[in-house]
Coordinates of C-alpha atoms and ligand atoms in Angstrom, one line a residue:
X261 CA 128.8 92.9 -11.3
X262 CA 127.2 90.3 -13.6
X263 CA 124.6 91.0 -16.2
X264 CA 121.2 89.4 -15.1
X265 CA 120.9 87.7 -18.5
X266 CA 124.2 85.8 -17.9
X267 CA 123.4 85.1 -14.3
X268 CA 122.9 81.5 -13.2
X269 CA 120.8 82.6 -10.2
X270 CA 118.5 84.4 -12.6
X271 CA 117.9 81.3 -14.6
X272 CA 117.2 79.3 -11.4
X273 CA 114.8 81.9 -10.2
X274 CA 112.9 81.7 -13.5
X275 CA 112.3 78.0 -13.1
X276 CA 111.6 78.4 -9.3
X277 CA 108.8 80.9 -10.2
X278 CA 107.4 78.4 -12.7
X279 CA 107.3 75.7 -10.0
X280 CA 105.5 78.1 -7.6
X281 CA 103.0 78.9 -10.3
X282 CA 102.4 75.3 -11.3
X283 CA 102.0 74.2 -7.6
X284 CA 99.3 76.9 -7.2
X285 CA 101.2 78.5 -4.3
X286 CA 99.4 81.5 -3.0
X287 CA 100.4 84.0 -0.3
X288 CA 97.4 82.9 1.7
X289 CA 98.5 79.2 1.5
X290 CA 101.9 80.2 2.7
X291 CA 100.3 81.8 5.8
X292 CA 98.2 78.8 6.4
X293 CA 101.2 76.5 6.2
X294 CA 103.4 78.5 8.6
X295 CA 102.0 80.1 11.7
X296 CA 105.3 81.9 12.3
X297 CA 105.4 83.5 8.9
X298 CA 105.0 87.1 10.3
X299 CA 107.7 86.5 12.9
X300 CA 110.1 85.2 10.2
X301 CA 109.4 87.8 7.6
X302 CA 109.7 91.1 9.4
X303 CA 112.6 93.3 10.5
X304 CA 112.7 96.2 13.0
X305 CA 115.0 99.2 13.0
X306 CA 114.8 102.0 15.5
X307 CA 111.2 103.0 15.5
X308 CA 110.3 101.2 12.3
X309 CA 108.8 97.8 11.5
X310 CA 109.1 96.3 8.0
X311 CA 106.6 93.5 7.4
X312 CA 107.2 91.6 4.1
X313 CA 105.3 88.5 5.0
X314 CA 102.5 89.2 2.6
X315 CA 104.7 88.5 -0.4
X316 CA 104.6 85.6 -2.8
X317 CA 107.9 84.2 -1.6
X318 CA 109.0 81.1 0.2
X319 CA 112.3 80.7 2.2
X320 CA 113.6 79.2 -1.0
X321 CA 112.7 82.2 -3.1
X322 CA 114.4 84.5 -0.7
X323 CA 117.5 82.4 -0.6
X324 CA 117.6 82.3 -4.4
X325 CA 117.2 86.1 -4.6
X326 CA 120.1 86.4 -2.2
X327 CA 122.2 84.2 -4.5
X328 CA 121.3 86.6 -7.3
X329 CA 122.5 89.5 -5.2
X330 CA 125.8 87.6 -4.4
X331 CA 126.3 86.8 -8.0
X332 CA 125.7 90.4 -9.0
X333 CA 128.4 91.5 -6.5
X334 CA 126.1 93.4 -4.3
X335 CA 128.4 93.3 -1.3
X336 CA 131.3 94.8 -3.2
X337 CA 129.0 97.3 -4.8
X338 CA 127.9 98.6 -1.4
X339 CA 131.5 98.8 -0.2
X340 CA 132.4 100.7 -3.4
X341 CA 129.6 103.2 -2.8
X342 CA 130.7 103.9 0.8
X343 CA 134.3 104.2 -0.3
X344 CA 133.5 106.9 -2.7
X345 CA 134.5 105.0 -5.9
X346 CA 133.2 106.5 -9.1
X347 CA 130.2 104.3 -9.3
X348 CA 128.4 106.8 -11.5
X349 CA 130.5 105.6 -14.4
X350 CA 129.0 107.7 -17.3
X351 CA 129.7 110.9 -15.4
X352 CA 132.8 109.6 -13.7
X353 CA 131.6 110.6 -10.2
X354 CA 131.1 108.9 -6.8
X355 CA 127.5 108.8 -5.5
X356 CA 128.2 109.8 -1.9
X357 CA 124.9 110.9 -0.5
X358 CA 125.7 108.7 2.5
X359 CA 128.6 111.1 3.3
X360 CA 126.0 113.8 3.8
X361 CA 124.7 112.1 6.9
X362 CA 127.7 110.5 8.5
X363 CA 131.4 111.0 8.7
X364 CA 132.7 108.3 6.4
X365 CA 135.8 106.6 7.7
X366 CA 136.9 105.1 4.4
X367 CA 136.2 108.1 2.2
X368 CA 138.4 111.1 1.5
X369 CA 138.3 113.4 4.6
X370 CA 137.7 116.3 2.1
X371 CA 134.1 115.1 1.8
X372 CA 133.5 115.2 5.5
X373 CA 135.1 118.6 5.8
X374 CA 132.9 120.1 3.0
X375 CA 129.7 118.6 4.5
X376 CA 130.4 119.9 8.0
X377 CA 131.3 123.4 6.8
X378 CA 128.1 123.6 4.8
X379 CA 126.0 122.4 7.7
X380 CA 127.5 125.1 9.9
X381 CA 126.7 127.7 7.1
X382 CA 123.1 126.5 7.0
X383 CA 122.9 126.6 10.8
X384 CA 124.2 130.2 11.0
X385 CA 121.9 131.3 8.3
X386 CA 118.8 129.6 9.8
X387 CA 119.6 131.1 13.2
X388 CA 119.7 134.6 11.7
X389 CA 116.4 134.1 9.9
X390 CA 114.7 132.6 12.9
X391 CA 116.0 135.2 15.4
X392 CA 114.9 138.0 13.1
X393 CA 118.5 139.2 12.7
X394 CA 118.2 138.6 8.9
X395 CA 115.9 141.3 7.6
X396 CA 114.5 142.3 4.3
X397 CA 115.0 145.6 2.6
X398 CA 112.6 147.5 5.0
X399 CA 114.2 146.0 8.1
X400 CA 111.4 143.5 8.7
X401 CA 112.1 139.9 9.6
X402 CA 111.5 137.1 7.0
X403 CA 108.2 135.3 7.3
X404 CA 107.9 133.6 3.9
X405 CA 110.3 131.2 2.2
X406 CA 109.8 130.4 -1.4
X407 CA 112.0 127.6 -2.7
X408 CA 112.5 127.7 -6.5
X409 CA 113.8 124.4 -7.9
X410 CA 112.6 121.4 -9.8
X411 CA 113.1 117.6 -9.6
X412 CA 115.6 116.8 -6.9
X413 CA 115.9 120.4 -6.0
X414 CA 112.2 120.5 -5.2
X415 CA 110.6 117.1 -4.5
X416 CA 112.7 116.0 -1.6
X417 CA 112.6 119.2 0.4
X418 CA 108.9 119.8 -0.4
X419 CA 108.0 116.2 0.7
X420 CA 110.0 116.4 3.9
X421 CA 108.7 119.9 4.8
X422 CA 105.1 118.7 4.4
X423 CA 105.8 115.5 6.4
X424 CA 107.3 117.5 9.2
X425 CA 104.7 120.1 9.4
X426 CA 104.2 119.2 13.1
X427 CA 107.6 120.8 13.7
X428 CA 106.9 123.9 11.6
X429 CA 108.3 126.9 13.4
X430 CA 105.8 129.7 14.1
X431 CA 106.1 132.8 12.0
X432 CA 107.5 131.0 8.9
X433 CA 105.6 129.8 5.9
X434 CA 107.3 127.8 3.2
X435 CA 106.3 127.4 -0.4
X436 CA 107.8 125.4 -3.3
X437 CA 107.6 126.6 -6.9
X438 CA 108.8 124.2 -9.5
X439 CA 106.6 124.4 -12.7
X440 CA 107.7 126.7 -15.5
X441 CA 103.9 127.4 -15.8
X442 CA 103.9 131.0 -14.6
X443 CA 100.7 130.2 -12.8
X444 CA 102.7 128.3 -10.2
X445 CA 104.9 131.2 -9.3
X446 CA 102.1 133.8 -9.6
X447 CA 99.7 131.9 -7.4
X448 CA 102.4 131.5 -4.8
X449 CA 103.4 135.2 -4.9
X450 CA 99.8 136.2 -4.4
X451 CA 100.3 135.2 -0.7
X452 CA 103.6 137.0 -0.3
X453 CA 105.0 140.4 0.5
X454 CA 108.4 141.4 -1.1
X455 CA 109.4 143.0 2.2
X456 CA 109.4 139.7 4.1
X457 CA 110.0 137.1 1.4
X458 CA 113.2 135.1 1.0
X459 CA 113.7 133.2 -2.3
X460 CA 116.0 130.1 -2.3
X461 CA 117.1 129.4 -5.9
X462 CA 117.9 125.7 -5.7
X463 CA 119.6 124.2 -8.7
X464 CA 122.6 121.9 -8.7
X465 CA 123.5 122.9 -12.3
X466 CA 122.1 126.4 -12.1
X467 CA 121.2 125.9 -15.8
X468 CA 117.7 124.4 -15.5
X469 CA 115.2 126.2 -17.6
X470 CA 112.3 126.1 -15.2
X471 CA 114.3 127.3 -12.3
X472 CA 115.9 130.1 -14.3
X473 CA 112.5 131.3 -15.6
X474 CA 110.9 131.2 -12.1
X475 CA 113.9 132.9 -10.5
X476 CA 113.8 135.7 -13.1
X477 CA 110.0 136.1 -12.6
X478 CA 110.5 136.3 -8.8
X479 CA 113.1 139.0 -9.2
X480 CA 110.8 141.0 -11.5
X481 CA 108.0 140.7 -9.0
X482 CA 110.3 141.8 -6.2
X483 CA 111.4 144.9 -8.1
X484 CA 108.0 145.7 -9.5
X485 CA 106.5 145.6 -6.1
X486 CA 108.8 148.1 -4.4
X487 CA 111.8 145.9 -3.7
X488 CA 115.1 147.7 -3.5
X489 CA 117.5 146.7 -6.3
X490 CA 120.6 147.3 -4.0
X491 CA 119.2 145.0 -1.4
X492 CA 118.3 142.0 -3.6
X493 CA 120.9 139.9 -1.7
X494 CA 118.7 140.1 1.4
X495 CA 115.9 138.3 -0.5
X496 CA 117.7 135.9 -2.8
X497 CA 120.0 133.1 -1.8
X498 CA 121.1 130.1 -3.9
X499 CA 122.1 126.5 -3.4
X500 CA 124.2 125.2 -6.3
X501 CA 127.2 123.3 -7.5
X502 CA 127.7 125.9 -10.1
X503 CA 128.8 129.0 -8.1
X504 CA 129.9 131.1 -11.2
X505 CA 126.4 130.7 -12.7
X506 CA 124.8 131.6 -9.4
X507 CA 127.0 134.7 -9.1
X508 CA 126.2 135.7 -12.7
X509 CA 122.5 135.7 -11.7
X510 CA 123.3 138.2 -9.1
X511 CA 123.5 136.1 -5.9
X512 CA 126.1 137.4 -3.5
X513 CA 129.0 134.9 -3.0
X514 CA 128.3 134.6 0.7
X515 CA 124.7 133.7 0.0
X516 CA 125.6 130.7 -2.2
X517 CA 125.3 127.4 -0.4
X518 CA 127.5 124.8 -2.0
X519 CA 126.6 121.4 -3.5
X520 CA 128.9 118.9 -5.1
X521 CA 128.9 116.8 -8.2
X522 CA 129.2 113.7 -6.0
X523 CA 125.6 114.2 -4.8
X524 CA 122.9 113.3 -7.3
X525 CA 119.9 115.7 -7.6
X526 CA 117.4 113.1 -6.4
X527 CA 119.7 112.2 -3.5
X528 CA 120.3 115.8 -2.4
X529 CA 117.7 116.7 0.2
X530 CA 120.3 116.0 2.9
X531 CA 122.6 118.7 1.5
X532 CA 122.0 122.4 1.4
X533 CA 119.2 121.6 -0.9
X534 CA 117.5 120.8 2.4
X535 CA 117.8 124.5 3.4
X536 CA 114.0 125.1 3.2
X537 CA 113.6 122.2 5.5
X538 CA 116.0 123.7 8.0
X539 CA 114.3 127.0 7.7
X540 CA 110.8 125.5 8.2
X541 CA 111.5 123.1 11.2
X542 CA 114.9 124.3 12.5
X543 CA 118.4 122.9 12.2
X544 CA 117.9 120.6 15.2
X545 CA 115.2 118.7 13.4
X546 CA 117.2 118.7 10.1
X547 CA 120.1 117.0 12.0
X548 CA 117.6 114.5 13.4
X549 CA 116.6 113.7 9.8
X550 CA 120.2 113.1 8.9
X551 CA 120.6 110.9 12.0
X552 CA 117.6 108.9 10.9
X553 CA 119.2 108.4 7.5
X554 CA 122.4 107.3 9.2
X555 CA 120.6 104.5 11.0
X556 CA 119.5 103.2 7.6
X557 CA 123.0 103.7 6.1
X558 CA 124.6 101.7 8.9
X559 CA 122.0 99.0 8.7
X560 CA 122.4 98.7 4.9
X561 CA 126.2 98.6 5.1
X562 CA 126.4 96.1 8.1
X563 CA 123.2 93.9 8.3
X564 CA 123.4 90.4 6.8
X565 CA 121.3 90.2 3.6
X566 CA 118.7 88.0 5.4
X567 CA 117.8 90.9 7.7
X568 CA 118.8 93.8 5.5
X569 CA 115.7 95.9 4.8
X570 CA 116.8 97.7 1.6
X571 CA 118.3 94.5 0.2
X572 CA 115.0 92.6 0.8
X573 CA 113.0 95.5 -0.6
X574 CA 115.1 95.7 -3.7
X575 CA 115.2 91.9 -4.3
X576 CA 111.4 91.8 -4.0
X577 CA 111.0 94.5 -6.7
X578 CA 113.4 92.5 -8.9
X579 CA 111.3 89.4 -8.2
X580 CA 108.0 90.9 -9.2
X581 CA 109.4 92.8 -12.2
X582 CA 111.7 90.1 -13.5
X583 CA 109.8 86.9 -12.8
X584 CA 106.2 87.5 -11.8
X585 CA 105.3 90.0 -14.5
X586 CA 104.6 93.3 -12.5
X587 CA 105.3 96.5 -14.4
X588 CA 104.3 98.9 -11.7
X589 CA 104.4 99.2 -7.9
X590 CA 102.0 101.3 -5.9
X591 CA 103.1 103.3 -2.8
X592 CA 100.3 104.0 -0.3
X593 CA 101.3 106.1 2.7
X594 CA 98.3 106.0 5.2
X595 CA 99.4 109.5 6.4
X596 CA 98.3 112.8 5.0
X597 CA 101.6 114.3 6.1
X598 CA 103.3 111.8 3.7
X599 CA 101.1 112.7 0.8
X600 CA 104.0 113.9 -1.3
X601 CA 106.0 110.7 -0.6
X602 CA 104.9 108.8 -3.8
X603 CA 105.8 111.8 -6.0
X604 CA 109.2 112.0 -4.4
X605 CA 109.7 108.3 -4.9
X606 CA 108.8 108.6 -8.5
X607 CA 111.8 110.6 -9.3
X608 CA 114.1 108.7 -6.9
X609 CA 113.1 105.3 -8.4
X610 CA 112.2 106.0 -12.0
X611 CA 115.0 108.5 -12.8
X612 CA 117.4 106.0 -11.3
X613 CA 116.1 102.8 -12.7
X614 CA 114.6 103.8 -16.0
X615 CA 117.5 102.5 -18.0
X616 CA 117.9 99.9 -20.8
X617 CA 121.6 99.8 -21.2
X618 CA 123.9 98.0 -18.7
X619 CA 126.9 99.7 -17.2
X620 CA 129.2 98.1 -19.8
X621 CA 127.1 99.5 -22.7
X622 CA 125.3 96.2 -23.5
X623 CA 121.6 96.2 -24.0
X624 CA 119.7 95.1 -20.9
X625 CA 117.8 92.0 -21.8
X626 CA 115.4 91.8 -18.8
X627 CA 112.8 94.3 -17.7
X628 CA 114.1 97.0 -15.2
X629 CA 112.5 99.8 -13.3
X630 CA 108.9 99.5 -12.2
X631 CA 106.5 102.4 -12.7
X632 CA 106.0 103.9 -9.3
X633 CA 102.7 105.6 -8.4
X634 CA 100.3 106.0 -5.5
X635 CA 98.8 108.5 -3.2
X636 CA 97.9 109.0 0.5
X637 CA 95.4 106.5 1.9
X638 CA 92.5 106.4 2.5
X639 CA 91.8 108.6 -0.5
X640 CA 93.0 106.1 -3.1
X641 CA 90.5 103.5 -1.8
X642 CA 87.8 105.7 -3.3
X643 CA 89.5 106.0 -6.7
X644 CA 92.1 103.6 -7.9
X645 CA 92.1 100.7 -5.4
X646 CA 89.3 99.1 -7.5
X647 CA 92.0 98.4 -10.2
X648 CA 94.3 96.9 -7.5
X649 CA 91.7 94.5 -6.3
X650 CA 89.9 93.4 -9.5
X651 CA 91.9 94.8 -12.4
X652 CA 94.0 92.5 -14.7
X653 CA 97.4 94.1 -13.7
X654 CA 99.6 92.5 -11.1
X655 CA 100.6 95.4 -8.8
X656 CA 102.7 94.9 -5.7
X657 CA 102.0 97.5 -3.0
X658 CA 104.0 99.3 -0.3
X659 CA 101.8 100.4 2.6
X660 CA 103.2 102.9 5.1
X661 CA 101.3 103.3 8.4
X662 CA 102.0 105.5 11.5
X663 CA 101.2 103.9 14.9
X664 CA 100.9 107.1 16.9
X665 CA 99.3 110.2 15.4
X666 CA 100.4 113.7 16.3
X667 CA 96.8 114.5 17.0
X668 CA 96.3 112.7 20.3
X669 CA 92.7 114.0 20.7
X670 CA 91.8 112.2 17.5
X671 CA 93.2 108.8 18.3
X672 CA 90.0 107.1 17.6
X673 CA 89.8 108.5 14.1
X674 CA 93.5 107.6 13.6
X675 CA 92.5 104.0 14.4
X676 CA 90.1 104.1 11.5
X677 CA 93.0 105.1 9.3
X678 CA 95.2 102.3 10.5
X679 CA 92.4 99.8 10.3
X680 CA 91.9 100.8 6.6
X681 CA 95.6 100.4 5.9
X682 CA 95.6 96.9 7.3
X683 CA 92.3 95.9 5.7
X684 CA 93.5 96.9 2.3
X685 CA 96.6 94.7 2.4
X686 CA 94.5 91.9 3.9
X687 CA 91.9 92.2 1.1
X688 CA 94.7 92.2 -1.6
X689 CA 96.1 89.0 -0.2
X690 CA 92.9 87.0 0.6
X691 CA 90.5 88.4 -2.0
X692 CA 87.0 86.9 -2.1
X693 CA 86.0 83.7 -3.8
X694 CA 82.8 83.3 -5.9
X695 CA 81.4 80.9 -3.3
X696 CA 81.9 83.5 -0.5
X697 CA 80.3 86.2 -2.7
X698 CA 77.4 83.9 -3.6
X699 CA 76.7 82.9 0.0
X700 CA 76.8 86.5 1.1
X701 CA 74.2 87.4 -1.5
X702 CA 72.0 84.5 -0.5
X703 CA 72.3 85.6 3.2
X704 CA 71.1 89.0 2.1
X705 CA 67.9 87.4 0.7
X706 CA 68.7 87.3 -3.0
X707 CA 67.4 84.4 -5.1
X708 CA 69.9 81.8 -6.3
X709 CA 70.0 82.7 -10.1
X710 CA 70.6 86.4 -9.7
X711 CA 73.0 85.8 -6.8
X712 CA 75.0 83.4 -8.9
X713 CA 75.1 85.9 -11.8
X714 CA 76.1 88.8 -9.6
X715 CA 78.7 86.8 -7.6
X716 CA 80.9 86.5 -10.7
X717 CA 81.4 90.3 -10.6
X718 CA 82.1 90.2 -6.9
X719 CA 85.1 87.9 -7.1
X720 CA 88.3 89.5 -5.8
X721 CA 91.2 87.2 -6.9
X722 CA 93.5 88.1 -4.1
X723 CA 97.1 86.8 -4.0
X724 CA 98.4 90.3 -4.5
X725 CA 101.6 91.0 -2.6
X726 CA 102.4 93.9 -0.3
X727 CA 105.0 95.2 2.2
X728 CA 103.9 97.2 5.2
X729 CA 106.1 99.8 7.0
X730 CA 104.9 100.8 10.4
X731 CA 106.6 103.9 12.0
X732 CA 106.1 104.3 15.7
X733 CA 105.5 107.9 14.9
X734 CA 106.3 110.2 12.0
X735 CA 109.2 112.3 13.2
X736 CA 112.5 113.6 11.6
X737 CA 114.4 110.5 12.6
X738 CA 111.9 107.8 11.4
X739 CA 111.3 109.9 8.2
X740 CA 115.1 110.1 7.6
X741 CA 115.4 106.3 8.0
X742 CA 112.4 105.6 5.7
X743 CA 113.7 107.8 2.9
X744 CA 117.2 106.4 3.1
X745 CA 115.9 102.8 3.1
X746 CA 114.2 103.5 -0.2
X747 CA 117.4 105.2 -1.6
X748 CA 119.3 102.0 -0.8
X749 CA 116.6 99.8 -2.2
X750 CA 116.9 101.6 -5.5
X751 CA 120.7 101.0 -5.5
X752 CA 120.2 97.3 -4.8
X753 CA 118.0 97.0 -7.9
X754 CA 120.5 98.9 -10.0
X755 CA 123.2 96.4 -9.0
X756 CA 121.1 93.4 -9.9
X757 CA 120.1 94.9 -13.2
X758 CA 123.7 96.0 -13.8
X759 CA 122.7 99.6 -14.6
X760 CA 123.9 103.0 -13.5
X761 CA 121.4 104.4 -10.9
X762 CA 123.0 107.8 -10.9
X763 CA 122.8 109.3 -14.4
X764 CA 119.7 110.5 -16.3
X765 CA 120.6 111.0 -19.9
X766 CA 117.1 110.3 -21.0
X767 CA 115.9 113.7 -19.9
X768 CA 118.2 115.6 -22.2
X769 CA 116.5 115.1 -25.6
X770 CA 113.2 116.7 -24.5
X771 CA 115.1 119.7 -23.1
X772 CA 117.1 120.2 -26.4
X773 CA 113.9 119.9 -28.5
X774 CA 112.1 122.2 -26.1
X775 CA 114.5 125.0 -26.9
X776 CA 114.0 124.6 -30.7
X777 CA 110.2 124.6 -30.3
X778 CA 110.4 127.7 -28.1
X779 CA 112.1 129.4 -31.0
X780 CA 109.4 128.3 -33.4
X781 CA 106.6 129.5 -31.1
X782 CA 108.2 132.9 -31.0
X783 CA 108.9 133.2 -34.7
X784 CA 106.9 135.4 -37.1
X785 CA 106.6 132.8 -39.9
X786 CA 104.5 129.7 -40.1
X787 CA 106.2 126.7 -38.7
X788 CA 107.0 123.9 -41.2
X789 CA 110.4 122.5 -40.0
X790 CA 109.1 119.7 -37.8
X791 CA 106.8 116.7 -38.2
X792 CA 103.2 117.6 -39.3
X793 CA 101.7 117.1 -35.8
X794 CA 104.3 119.4 -34.1
X795 CA 104.0 122.0 -36.9
X796 CA 100.2 121.8 -36.6
X797 CA 100.2 122.3 -32.8
X798 CA 102.6 125.3 -33.0
X799 CA 100.7 127.0 -35.8
X800 CA 97.4 126.4 -34.0
X801 CA 98.8 128.2 -30.9
X802 CA 100.1 131.0 -32.9
X803 CA 96.7 131.4 -34.7
X804 CA 94.9 131.5 -31.4
X805 CA 97.1 133.8 -29.3
Ligands
LIG761 O1 115.8 117.1 -15.7 C1 116.2 116.2 -14.7 C2 117.1 116.8 -13.6 O2 118.4 116.9 -14.1 C3 117.0 116.1 -12.3 O3 117.9 115.0 -12.3 C4 117.4 117.1 -11.3 O4 117.0 116.8 -10.0 C5 116.5 118.3 -11.9 O5 116.6 118.1 -13.3 C6 116.9 119.6 -11.4 O6 118.3 119.9 -11.8 P1 119.0 121.1 -11.1 O7 119.1 120.9 -9.6 O8 120.4 121.1 -11.7 O9 118.3 122.4 -11.5

């Protein structure tokens, strides 16, 4: 791996961008110059199309970006990940989420054995819950699943469960509680009965404050509402890499689903952390999700870089962040079922790439990690798209469209959704010149002087880049493929930036300080041991409780 600041390809890309800029190259001009641009700059992969033609890149740009990948040692890095090398260097662990969805030939067979055993355990458990053989303390079948977890133990399974609601099994409702705000758990519990509710305590470390607090609250609620203390094990199961801590909490050994330190939290939805998915849609669909991810894994490992979707995605993000000046990237699924996808990607991308030290401990001298944000279309069009079109920030966009809706009776309405998805990327690219705006106003009957004045405000600069994913339909397989493509895209960026995508030391400080401040909030004496602002906030709360 080479540091980007010492990379020759990086320097060449910097001067290449200057040339493009000085020549006034625009995305629209590239389309005008090459009628086959769409055919050249798209890839297809089992039910998924990736169109990256609306980017500010020429063939030369892409070739230089691939040189950067070569110089950074991307090929070797991919091989090292699949081999199970300890690529998470600061924690001395492999990052083997790919082993969760495929038997890995090159990796230690122990990984495959552990994965298969856990899948069988999940299947047996899901079968019991679905058949009604698993009952609560009064002998009734389970109808409510409440997953208690946060970060990777929440966002992935919550996003997938929402995305696959078309496959939701009858008789089961699934909720996700993450926030330590008791309102989250209390509001969720107001829909539940202790006799028929199953809690999954999902925590890789089993030491996360929010999850502990919520699990304790759930247990209190269960007992306070008639739950039988001796039958707690019928209502609480756990997923964790820390079996002793889960046992200490009172979870029966046979109800603890294992997780391993070689699976990062934000890459864990494919493991037993996916148990709420399996309970919601069935193990068959969960396996189809894994199969979809496997398609992306094989593609990432084997496809040449010219046609390798995660490699292209990652290189484009590096291009915009490193050379063109973007600091954020917006993700716009035109699918209500995918409304949680941006939130999931925020953790995947920003917890992985929000680093400023290279793997060898040197300070990173180029910008890394774009801010990821977004929401489901078309809603965003009526809130933040204004800033995308006319604001001063340069924000590349990822659009995700679904060709066939699950609601066949509403195909016409679905076409409005797709038309809006395409029109937004078109508007971002083409924009509107002042002349166009002026002529439109004249055509509407406005006099020249006011039309000229108003036309200045109607200019849309355009030349804003976007990718578009089109899924033939949103199903477990295509969803699995889409998620895994993004996982690998993040890895590509980390290799170029020479950073470790699999640790997250930055979250520790806030947790440590939080414990101290909790003590201060509970103390009897006035708080004066922190900075004036923190002391003031704590004393204000205590004075108003
Ligand atoms: O605080 C960040 C984090 O460590 C994430 O990386 C992780 O997904 C989340 O907390 C939850 O951790 P756990 O599964 O160990 O409770």
